[in-house]
Amino acid sequence: MGGPERVQRQKDAGRLTVRERIDLLLDPGTFEEWGALAGFSKYGADARLEEFTPANNVMGSGRIEGRKVVVSGDDFTVRGGAADASIHGKQVYAERMANELRLPIVRLVDGTGGGGSVKTLETMGRTYVPANPAWDLVVDNYAKVPVAAACLGPVAGLGAARVAHAHFSVMVKEVSQLFVAGPPVVKAGMGHEVTKEELGGWEIHARQSGAVDNVVDTEPEALEQIRHFLSYLPSSVWELPPRCQPADDPKRRDEQLLSAVPRNRRQAYDMRRILAAVFDAGSIFELARHFGPSLVTALARLDGYPVAVLAADPRFYGGGLTAAASDKLARFVDFADSFHLPIVHLVDQPGFVVGVEAERAGTIRRGVHALAAVYQAGVPFVSVIVRRVFGVAGAGHGNAQKLNLRFAWPSGDWGSLPVEGGLEAAYRRELEAAADPAQLKAEISERLEAVRSPFRTAESFGVEKLIDPRDTRPLLTDWIGDAYRLVATELGPKGRPARP
């Protein structure tokens, strides 16, 4: 690597070396390195090698849980991971290997990740027009093979782009930061003095920007999350996601589901308890929990089969779709559709979040982008209506123009608007003219409540199947076999482009 002194500096900063990271990521003894001799060499007058500095990228192939993957790791101990004469060649080769062998690729990004340094101008003796190396492969890989990235230090420029252009990304608290340009460039260009953490720490990117999905406390946890993420996915879009040996009874009925949803419609509850009761025990792997928190996105298993999970979290905005949650939904559905993961949606959707801030955030624009993703998805899709389904956002719980498989709990509550919010708008004139508006409002509310029962909707076949909540898991484990029979006939890349 960069020599004992620089390796020690990496350790003192609380960070692992690139080779330690690769050892933790891959199954023991499976790493096959490519380009080990690439780097800077200095030869004497007799053409004998006097000095050698390896390229600041280590790449090759290995196995995760027995399945082959490609890994490309930046070595911060050599020129801080900035570009040298070999790093681009090795990064490009890794992307090409993943592309042509149809293998997942893992990017361990540290520093600029192959980005520029002004020192290069002196060695080159010229400037150049920027071009991201092999970005066509980066884009193509996103549509064809699983891409995971770990942000493992202060990552800027091209390195930040390589993290963001992944299906799954993870960063380490207080150790890694992500930014377009670091504090010195921000100070020179914008006049702002900020620390690395203030500029691109985990609070910014996991909670606010959504540029990374998950955040962990240590590097080993980050690498373990990548291993876990890949376990749900096929090696490429030409293969089926792998089924593991079921370890949970597919017919299990959980009594707690009978009381999971409060009778008080305004009361929140813990949706994750419902997820744990429905999916295979211990199989839920949540993505982007802190970003757009009114929507839960996760990978899980049903009878050993991987599935993509959407669910509301009514503890945030009542589960309503914010602009951020809409972005999260669209990206996750596109991802599931690309890799043939059937989608299970546990629905409690009061509608788009409203108000001045919601309008400024472009909620409707980003919301219809999410609805388009749902309607374009070709994978099997099933909805379990747990409680509310209202408005345009509620109508996006599935594709109503297709079979649109739905199971509804008796706690279901739906319509164009909730009675509580729509009554005054619908009966404004009558209420204004009434001698006792409060009394009239109570009478109208009582009449509307009388027809609010989900059983009335079922009588007109407006909802196809009302179920005992305890039957949710048995019904879904029966459905998943049909779902995988269907996706097996639709393998290969999607006809539309996949974008991060």
XYZ file of C-alpha atoms in Angstrom:
500
model
C 0.000 0.000 0.000
C 1.360 3.484 0.780
C 4.040 2.294 3.222
C 4.080 1.752 7.019
C 3.770 5.446 7.930
C 0.699 6.091 5.779
C -0.906 2.816 6.767
C -0.478 3.812 10.423
C -2.024 7.202 9.673
C -5.044 5.396 8.225
C -5.298 3.292 11.385
C -4.946 6.348 13.631
C -7.899 7.905 11.811
C -10.011 4.918 12.865
C -10.198 3.456 9.365
C -9.321 0.064 7.944
C -6.974 -0.403 5.005
C -8.378 -1.404 1.640
C -7.079 -4.965 1.977
C -8.590 -5.370 5.442
C -11.908 -4.197 4.010
C -11.782 -6.691 1.168
C -10.933 -9.504 3.606
C -13.982 -8.632 5.730
C -16.283 -8.292 2.729
C -15.466 -11.550 0.965
C -15.616 -15.194 1.986
C -12.179 -16.155 3.401
C -9.574 -17.065 0.815
C -11.692 -16.246 -2.236
C -10.165 -12.941 -3.385
C -8.540 -13.163 -6.823
C -6.694 -9.910 -7.456
C -6.267 -8.337 -10.875
C -3.732 -5.611 -11.698
C -1.603 -6.236 -8.603
C 1.530 -4.968 -10.401
C -0.051 -1.746 -11.699
C 1.446 1.435 -10.291
C 4.373 3.868 -10.522
C 7.835 2.437 -11.146
C 11.263 4.091 -11.097
C 14.155 2.408 -12.922
C 17.907 3.073 -12.665
C 20.406 3.519 -15.438
C 20.882 -0.246 -15.645
C 17.085 -0.685 -16.090
C 16.780 -2.296 -12.691
C 13.711 -1.457 -10.598
C 14.602 1.026 -7.836
C 11.213 2.120 -6.536
C 7.581 1.026 -6.883
C 4.366 2.652 -5.651
C 1.232 0.561 -6.244
C -1.851 2.038 -7.849
C -4.279 3.371 -5.275
C -6.980 0.931 -6.267
C -7.225 -2.769 -5.446
C -9.663 -4.782 -7.551
C -10.579 -8.315 -8.456
C -13.216 -10.960 -7.857
C -14.235 -13.043 -4.871
C -17.247 -14.692 -3.301
C -19.960 -13.634 -0.874
C -21.870 -16.568 0.586
C -20.437 -18.663 -2.231
C -21.570 -16.389 -5.072
C -19.012 -14.533 -7.173
C -18.810 -10.725 -7.080
C -16.458 -8.037 -8.375
C -14.876 -5.657 -5.851
C -13.055 -2.372 -6.453
C -11.469 -0.641 -3.454
C -9.708 2.725 -3.202
C -6.436 2.868 -1.268
C -6.357 6.156 0.642
C -2.794 5.450 1.803
C -1.580 6.162 -1.748
C -2.201 9.794 -2.727
C -5.470 9.943 -0.824
C -7.229 7.803 -3.418
C -6.865 10.512 -6.106
C -6.350 9.581 -9.742
C -3.020 8.203 -10.906
C -1.835 6.535 -14.087
C -3.471 3.206 -13.179
C -6.498 3.780 -10.980
C -8.846 4.645 -13.826
C -7.735 1.595 -15.776
C -8.411 -0.670 -12.804
C -11.767 0.914 -12.005
C -12.838 0.633 -15.628
C -11.739 -3.008 -15.734
C -13.764 -3.765 -12.609
C -16.884 -2.190 -14.114
C -16.302 -4.048 -17.393
C -15.751 -7.344 -15.563
C -19.050 -6.923 -13.719
C -20.795 -5.936 -16.938
C -19.570 -8.688 -19.217
C -19.513 -11.504 -16.656
C -22.902 -10.345 -15.295
C -21.712 -10.151 -11.699
C -22.584 -7.795 -8.821
C -20.014 -5.077 -8.153
C -19.044 -3.631 -4.782
C -17.302 -0.235 -4.667
C -15.292 0.527 -1.522
C -14.843 4.268 -1.914
C -12.319 6.307 0.059
C -11.042 9.788 -0.876
C -11.873 11.176 -4.294
C -12.298 7.623 -5.545
C -10.290 8.234 -8.688
C -11.267 11.870 -9.014
C -8.964 14.722 -9.866
C -6.201 16.541 -8.056
C -4.583 19.771 -9.211
C -1.195 18.106 -8.661
C -1.949 16.073 -11.779
C -1.653 19.210 -13.901
C 2.063 19.508 -13.134
C 2.806 15.895 -13.950
C 0.741 16.023 -17.133
C 1.970 19.412 -18.228
C -1.491 20.355 -19.451
C -5.124 20.585 -18.463
C -7.951 18.514 -19.901
C -11.679 18.567 -20.562
C -13.312 16.403 -17.840
C -14.796 13.034 -18.739
C -15.893 10.506 -16.169
C -14.047 7.274 -17.002
C -16.283 4.454 -18.265
C -19.433 6.179 -17.069
C -21.310 4.382 -19.820
C -20.429 1.136 -18.029
C -21.468 2.607 -14.673
C -24.860 3.526 -16.134
C -25.264 0.197 -17.918
C -24.310 -1.799 -14.825
C -27.007 -0.019 -12.830
C -29.597 -1.492 -15.188
C -28.137 -5.013 -15.237
C -26.251 -6.057 -12.081
C -26.557 -5.255 -8.372
C -24.299 -2.348 -7.404
C -23.364 -1.691 -3.761
C -21.112 1.062 -2.461
C -19.564 1.903 0.888
C -18.482 5.455 1.735
C -15.492 4.811 4.004
C -13.750 8.148 4.443
C -14.005 11.743 3.289
C -15.316 11.106 -0.227
C -15.558 13.884 -2.823
C -16.140 14.466 -6.528
C -16.065 11.335 -8.658
C -15.891 9.197 -5.516
C -19.151 10.726 -4.283
C -20.742 10.067 -7.672
C -19.637 6.416 -7.528
C -21.320 6.065 -4.119
C -24.554 7.752 -5.199
C -24.799 5.743 -8.441
C -25.484 2.491 -6.599
C -28.543 0.461 -5.686
C -27.394 0.373 -2.079
C -24.976 2.678 -0.268
C -23.812 2.836 3.316
C -21.610 5.213 5.307
C -19.962 5.101 8.725
C -20.871 7.655 11.410
C -18.171 10.220 12.209
C -15.682 8.373 9.942
C -17.028 8.980 6.447
C -18.309 12.112 4.773
C -19.686 12.641 1.279
C -19.585 15.852 -0.743
C -19.313 17.214 -4.258
C -16.243 19.153 -3.113
C -14.511 19.325 0.255
C -14.251 22.207 2.757
C -11.215 23.925 1.103
C -13.020 24.140 -2.240
C -16.226 25.320 -0.542
C -14.289 28.038 1.281
C -12.569 29.190 -1.899
C -15.688 29.083 -4.045
C -18.480 30.029 -1.649
C -16.708 31.748 1.227
C -18.164 29.338 3.780
C -16.032 27.702 6.448
C -17.397 24.287 7.372
C -16.055 21.058 8.792
C -16.234 17.818 6.823
C -19.006 16.570 9.083
C -21.037 19.780 8.733
C -20.670 19.649 4.976
C -21.306 15.991 4.246
C -21.765 13.941 7.412
C -24.260 11.143 7.898
C -26.953 13.409 9.347
C -27.065 15.324 6.062
C -27.040 12.393 3.668
C -28.948 9.694 5.561
C -31.679 12.016 6.862
C -31.921 14.974 4.494
C -30.458 14.400 1.031
C -31.033 10.661 0.673
C -27.678 10.360 -1.134
C -26.857 7.283 0.964
C -29.255 4.600 2.143
C -27.952 3.310 5.456
C -25.601 4.456 8.185
C -23.682 2.294 10.677
C -21.258 2.771 13.551
C -18.283 0.760 12.244
C -16.684 -0.332 8.990
C -17.240 -4.062 9.653
C -20.962 -3.312 10.022
C -20.946 -1.479 6.688
C -19.351 -4.443 4.925
C -21.745 -6.874 6.614
C -24.686 -4.776 5.401
C -23.422 -5.071 1.829
C -23.181 -8.848 2.203
C -26.718 -8.900 3.605
C -28.101 -6.663 0.844
C -26.666 -8.842 -1.924
C -28.146 -12.005 -0.387
C -31.627 -10.926 -1.544
C -30.607 -10.260 -5.146
C -29.758 -12.256 -8.251
C -26.279 -11.925 -9.728
C -27.823 -10.097 -12.682
C -31.183 -9.261 -14.232
C -30.926 -12.474 -16.282
C -31.318 -14.592 -13.142
C -33.932 -15.114 -10.439
C -33.348 -13.855 -6.903
C -32.068 -16.748 -4.764
C -34.485 -18.573 -2.482
C -33.088 -19.638 0.880
C -34.212 -22.619 2.906
C -37.420 -21.534 4.700
C -36.980 -21.424 8.460
C -40.447 -20.154 9.349
C -43.896 -21.748 9.098
C -45.606 -20.338 5.971
C -49.006 -20.795 7.642
C -48.063 -19.019 10.865
C -50.901 -16.829 12.204
C -49.937 -14.126 14.680
C -52.594 -13.210 17.245
C -51.133 -9.737 17.839
C -52.301 -8.679 14.366
C -55.893 -8.548 15.665
C -55.026 -5.551 17.846
C -52.166 -4.051 15.808
C -54.272 -1.172 14.429
C -55.961 1.096 17.024
C -59.702 1.703 16.797
C -58.972 5.427 17.077
C -58.188 6.401 13.464
C -56.015 9.299 14.572
C -53.749 7.133 16.701
C -50.381 5.994 15.357
C -48.993 2.475 15.744
C -45.816 0.520 15.023
C -45.929 -0.757 11.434
C -42.641 -2.621 11.913
C -44.335 -4.935 14.422
C -46.774 -5.876 11.663
C -43.932 -6.492 9.215
C -42.204 -8.773 11.721
C -45.415 -10.754 12.151
C -46.029 -11.157 8.405
C -42.619 -11.886 6.849
C -40.167 -14.697 7.586
C -38.693 -14.301 11.051
C -35.500 -12.221 11.081
C -35.594 -11.584 7.336
C -36.354 -7.851 7.207
C -33.510 -5.632 5.957
C -34.585 -1.991 5.927
C -33.193 0.563 3.478
C -33.063 4.361 3.873
C -34.874 4.345 7.217
C -33.978 7.945 8.078
C -34.853 9.502 4.705
C -38.514 10.086 3.874
C -39.410 8.296 7.130
C -43.176 8.201 6.499
C -42.441 5.395 4.018
C -40.749 2.121 4.985
C -38.745 0.377 2.254
C -37.209 -2.998 2.999
C -36.110 -6.333 1.634
C -37.593 -9.403 3.283
C -38.500 -13.029 2.609
C -41.733 -14.968 2.303
C -41.274 -18.724 2.635
C -37.617 -18.172 1.727
C -38.339 -16.077 -1.389
C -36.923 -12.507 -1.466
C -39.495 -9.712 -1.798
C -39.487 -5.923 -1.818
C -41.598 -4.337 0.917
C -43.364 -0.982 0.961
C -45.197 0.159 4.075
C -46.382 3.344 5.734
C -45.046 4.567 9.057
C -47.970 6.494 10.574
C -45.690 7.951 13.248
C -44.348 10.395 10.619
C -46.874 12.705 8.911
C -49.488 10.033 9.595
C -47.822 7.943 6.886
C -48.529 10.583 4.240
C -46.313 10.877 1.169
C -43.844 13.739 1.396
C -41.636 14.873 -1.482
C -38.735 12.911 -0.008
C -40.846 9.796 0.555
C -42.060 10.051 -3.051
C -38.461 10.038 -4.306
C -37.741 7.079 -2.054
C -40.777 5.179 -3.329
C -39.975 5.735 -7.019
C -36.346 4.666 -6.675
C -37.212 1.570 -4.636
C -39.966 0.365 -6.978
C -37.685 0.836 -9.999
C -34.975 -1.147 -8.194
C -37.362 -3.992 -7.319
C -38.687 -4.055 -10.857
C -35.171 -4.241 -12.321
C -34.204 -7.291 -10.254
C -37.535 -9.155 -10.446
C -38.416 -8.776 -6.766
C -42.183 -9.128 -6.222
C -43.545 -6.171 -4.247
C -45.681 -6.393 -1.106
C -47.275 -3.095 -0.070
C -48.771 -2.685 3.410
C -50.979 0.330 2.912
C -51.975 3.066 5.352
C -51.924 6.097 3.091
C -53.786 9.285 4.103
C -52.558 11.048 0.927
C -49.886 13.529 -0.020
C -48.683 15.736 2.825
C -50.210 19.189 2.408
C -49.234 22.751 3.242
C -46.984 25.544 2.031
C -43.744 23.634 2.673
C -45.079 20.602 0.834
C -45.922 22.748 -2.181
C -42.499 24.402 -2.141
C -40.861 20.993 -2.066
C -42.642 20.013 -5.284
C -44.580 17.221 -3.622
C -47.033 16.802 -6.481
C -44.294 16.669 -9.128
C -42.245 14.158 -7.194
C -45.410 12.343 -6.163
C -46.550 11.698 -9.724
C -43.024 10.456 -10.472
C -43.586 7.855 -7.742
C -47.018 6.960 -9.125
C -45.473 6.471 -12.572
C -42.967 4.021 -11.084
C -45.789 1.978 -9.545
C -47.806 1.954 -12.753
C -44.768 1.043 -14.888
C -43.630 -1.798 -12.661
C -43.918 -5.185 -14.321
C -43.234 -7.406 -11.306
C -46.089 -9.071 -9.380
C -47.538 -6.569 -6.909
C -49.881 -7.212 -3.991
C -51.369 -4.706 -1.539
C -52.525 -5.329 2.010
C -54.769 -2.436 3.025
C -54.104 -2.083 6.728
C -55.957 1.173 7.318
C -56.326 4.316 5.170
C -56.329 4.776 1.371
C -57.147 8.351 0.391
C -56.697 10.657 -2.557
C -54.263 10.603 -5.457
C -51.430 9.224 -3.335
C -53.664 6.483 -1.975
C -54.670 5.543 -5.517
C -51.003 4.783 -6.158
C -50.959 1.855 -3.725
C -51.008 -0.386 -6.811
C -51.882 -0.308 -10.493
C -55.689 -0.129 -10.614
C -55.637 -0.810 -14.366
C -54.125 -4.283 -13.819
C -55.273 -7.252 -11.736
C -54.241 -5.207 -8.671
C -54.368 -7.976 -6.074
C -55.561 -6.556 -2.771
C -56.288 -7.919 0.667
C -58.034 -5.536 3.068
C -58.245 -5.678 6.839
C -61.510 -4.768 8.610
C -59.702 -1.626 9.812
C -59.709 -0.361 6.207
C -60.826 3.237 5.666
C -60.842 4.816 2.191
C -62.208 7.442 -0.147
C -61.270 10.574 -2.044
C -60.918 12.456 1.260
C -61.192 11.451 4.929
C -64.596 12.347 6.345
C -62.903 14.478 9.006
C -61.121 16.653 6.449
C -63.681 16.704 3.649
C -66.941 17.318 5.480
C -66.608 21.064 5.898
C -65.490 21.556 2.297
C -68.319 19.439 0.848
C -71.086 20.922 3.034
C -69.772 24.466 3.383
C -72.940 26.239 2.176
C -75.264 24.161 4.338
C -73.109 24.739 7.398
C -72.887 28.495 6.773
C -76.665 28.738 6.447
C -77.473 26.559 9.453
C -78.803 28.031 12.674
C -76.604 25.637 14.614
C -73.580 24.707 12.410
C -72.048 22.473 15.086
C -75.256 20.435 15.438
C -75.629 20.089 11.654
C -72.005 19.055 11.317
C -72.502 16.330 13.940
C -75.615 15.060 12.115
C -73.842 14.965 8.718
C -70.857 13.230 10.285
C -73.131 10.575 11.783
C -74.771 9.933 8.382
C -71.392 9.599 6.661
C -70.027 7.312 9.358
C -72.969 4.973 8.739
C -71.726 4.244 5.197
C -68.017 4.266 5.995
C -67.732 0.565 6.783
C -65.328 -1.393 4.533
C -67.953 -4.142 4.400
C -70.174 -1.861 2.299
C -67.320 -1.425 -0.182
C -66.865 -5.199 -0.330
C -70.588 -5.655 -1.029
C -70.155 -3.678 -4.265
C -66.869 -5.489 -5.081
C -65.020 -2.210 -4.558
C -62.495 -4.186 -2.556
C -62.014 -7.793 -3.553
C -61.112 -9.590 -0.330
C -61.614 -8.620 3.301
C -59.497 -10.867 5.500
C -58.805 -11.732 9.105
C -55.459 -9.950 9.758
C -54.042 -13.218 11.096
C -54.440 -14.733 7.611
C -52.122 -12.173 6.016
C -48.973 -14.305 6.145
C -50.594 -17.555 4.938
C -52.204 -15.715 2.011
C -48.939 -13.994 1.049
C -46.870 -17.182 1.273
C -49.405 -18.820 -1.035
C -49.158 -15.855 -3.460
C -45.362 -15.770 -3.574
C -45.104 -19.086 -5.423
C -47.306 -17.734 -8.220
C -45.314 -14.507 -8.234
C -42.012 -16.289 -8.809
C -43.528 -18.510 -11.477
C -44.391 -15.306 -13.344
C -41.071 -13.476 -12.893
C -39.237 -16.546 -14.188
C -40.790 -15.813 -17.602
C -39.701 -12.143 -17.662
C -35.939 -12.261 -17.032
C -33.558 -9.760 -18.600
C -33.183 -5.948 -18.507
C -36.186 -3.646 -18.614
C -36.997 -1.824 -21.829
C -36.889 1.556 -20.087
C -33.708 3.089 -18.655
C -32.845 2.597 -15.001
C -31.660 5.748 -13.240
C -30.385 6.257 -9.669
